[in-house]
CSV table of C-alpha atoms in Angstrom, one decimal:
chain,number,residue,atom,x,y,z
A,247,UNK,CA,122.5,94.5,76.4
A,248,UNK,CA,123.3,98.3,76.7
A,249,UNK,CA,122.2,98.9,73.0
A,250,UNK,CA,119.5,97.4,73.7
A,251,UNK,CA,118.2,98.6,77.6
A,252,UNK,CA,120.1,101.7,77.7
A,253,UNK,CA,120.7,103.3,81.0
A,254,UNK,CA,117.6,100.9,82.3
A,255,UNK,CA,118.4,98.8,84.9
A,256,UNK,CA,115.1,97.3,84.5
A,257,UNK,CA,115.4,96.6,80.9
A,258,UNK,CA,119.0,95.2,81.4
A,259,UNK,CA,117.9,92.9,84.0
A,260,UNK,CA,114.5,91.8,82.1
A,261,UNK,CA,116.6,91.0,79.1
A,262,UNK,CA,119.5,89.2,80.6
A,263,UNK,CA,117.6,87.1,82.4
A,264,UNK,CA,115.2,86.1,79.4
A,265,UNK,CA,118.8,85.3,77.2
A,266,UNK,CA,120.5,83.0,79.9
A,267,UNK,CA,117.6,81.4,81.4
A,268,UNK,CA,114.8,81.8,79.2
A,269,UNK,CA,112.7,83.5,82.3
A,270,UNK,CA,111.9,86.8,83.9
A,271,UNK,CA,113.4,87.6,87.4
A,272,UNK,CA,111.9,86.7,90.6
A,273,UNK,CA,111.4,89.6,92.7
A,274,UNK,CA,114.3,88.9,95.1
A,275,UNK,CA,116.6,88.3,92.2
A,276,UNK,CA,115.5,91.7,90.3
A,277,UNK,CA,116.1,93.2,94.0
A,278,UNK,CA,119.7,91.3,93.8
A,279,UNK,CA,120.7,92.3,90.8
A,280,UNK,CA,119.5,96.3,90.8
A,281,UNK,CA,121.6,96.5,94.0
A,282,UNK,CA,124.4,94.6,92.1
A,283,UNK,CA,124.4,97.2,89.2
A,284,UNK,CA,123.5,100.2,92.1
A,285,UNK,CA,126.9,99.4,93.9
A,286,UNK,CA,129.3,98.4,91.0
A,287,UNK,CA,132.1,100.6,91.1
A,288,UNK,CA,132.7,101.0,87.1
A,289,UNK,CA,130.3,103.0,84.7
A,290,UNK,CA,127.2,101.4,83.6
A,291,UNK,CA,128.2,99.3,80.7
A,292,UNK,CA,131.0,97.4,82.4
A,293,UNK,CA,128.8,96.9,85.2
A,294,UNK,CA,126.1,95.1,83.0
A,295,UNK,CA,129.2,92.9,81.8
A,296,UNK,CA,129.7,91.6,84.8
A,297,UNK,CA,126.2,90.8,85.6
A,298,UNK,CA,125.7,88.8,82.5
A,299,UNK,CA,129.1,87.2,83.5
A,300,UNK,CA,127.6,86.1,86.9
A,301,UNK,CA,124.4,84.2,84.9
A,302,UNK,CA,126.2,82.8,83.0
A,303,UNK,CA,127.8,80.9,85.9
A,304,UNK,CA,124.7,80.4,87.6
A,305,UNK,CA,124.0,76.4,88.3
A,306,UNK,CA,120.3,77.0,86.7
A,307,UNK,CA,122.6,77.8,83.2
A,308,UNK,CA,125.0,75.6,83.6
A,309,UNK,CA,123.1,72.0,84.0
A,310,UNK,CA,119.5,70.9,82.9
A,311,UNK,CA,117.2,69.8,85.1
């Protein structure tokens, strides 16, 4: 993800969310996750970790509808 984005939380976002769920961000979630990655305590990188973490364990991931 980092390889591929960089320091762009944009990018990082746009691309996570088009590998887990196959779909770009709604505005509130963009909005989520940019503070999620503004307020994570590590360096950038690790903080990208744990976002793609937290989709993978979304409901929306986990189960078809």
């Amino acid at each position: 993800m980092v390889k591929d984005a960089g320091t762009d939380a944009d990018k990082a976002i746009d691309r996570a969310m088009l590998l887990a769920l196959s779909r770009p961000p709604t505005t509130e979630e963009r909005e989520a996750m940019r503070s999620f990655l503004a307020n994570h305590k590590g360096p950038f990188p690790d903080a990208v970790t744990d976002l793609c973490h937290s989709l993978l364990n979304l409901n929306e991931f986990l189960y078809v509808d």
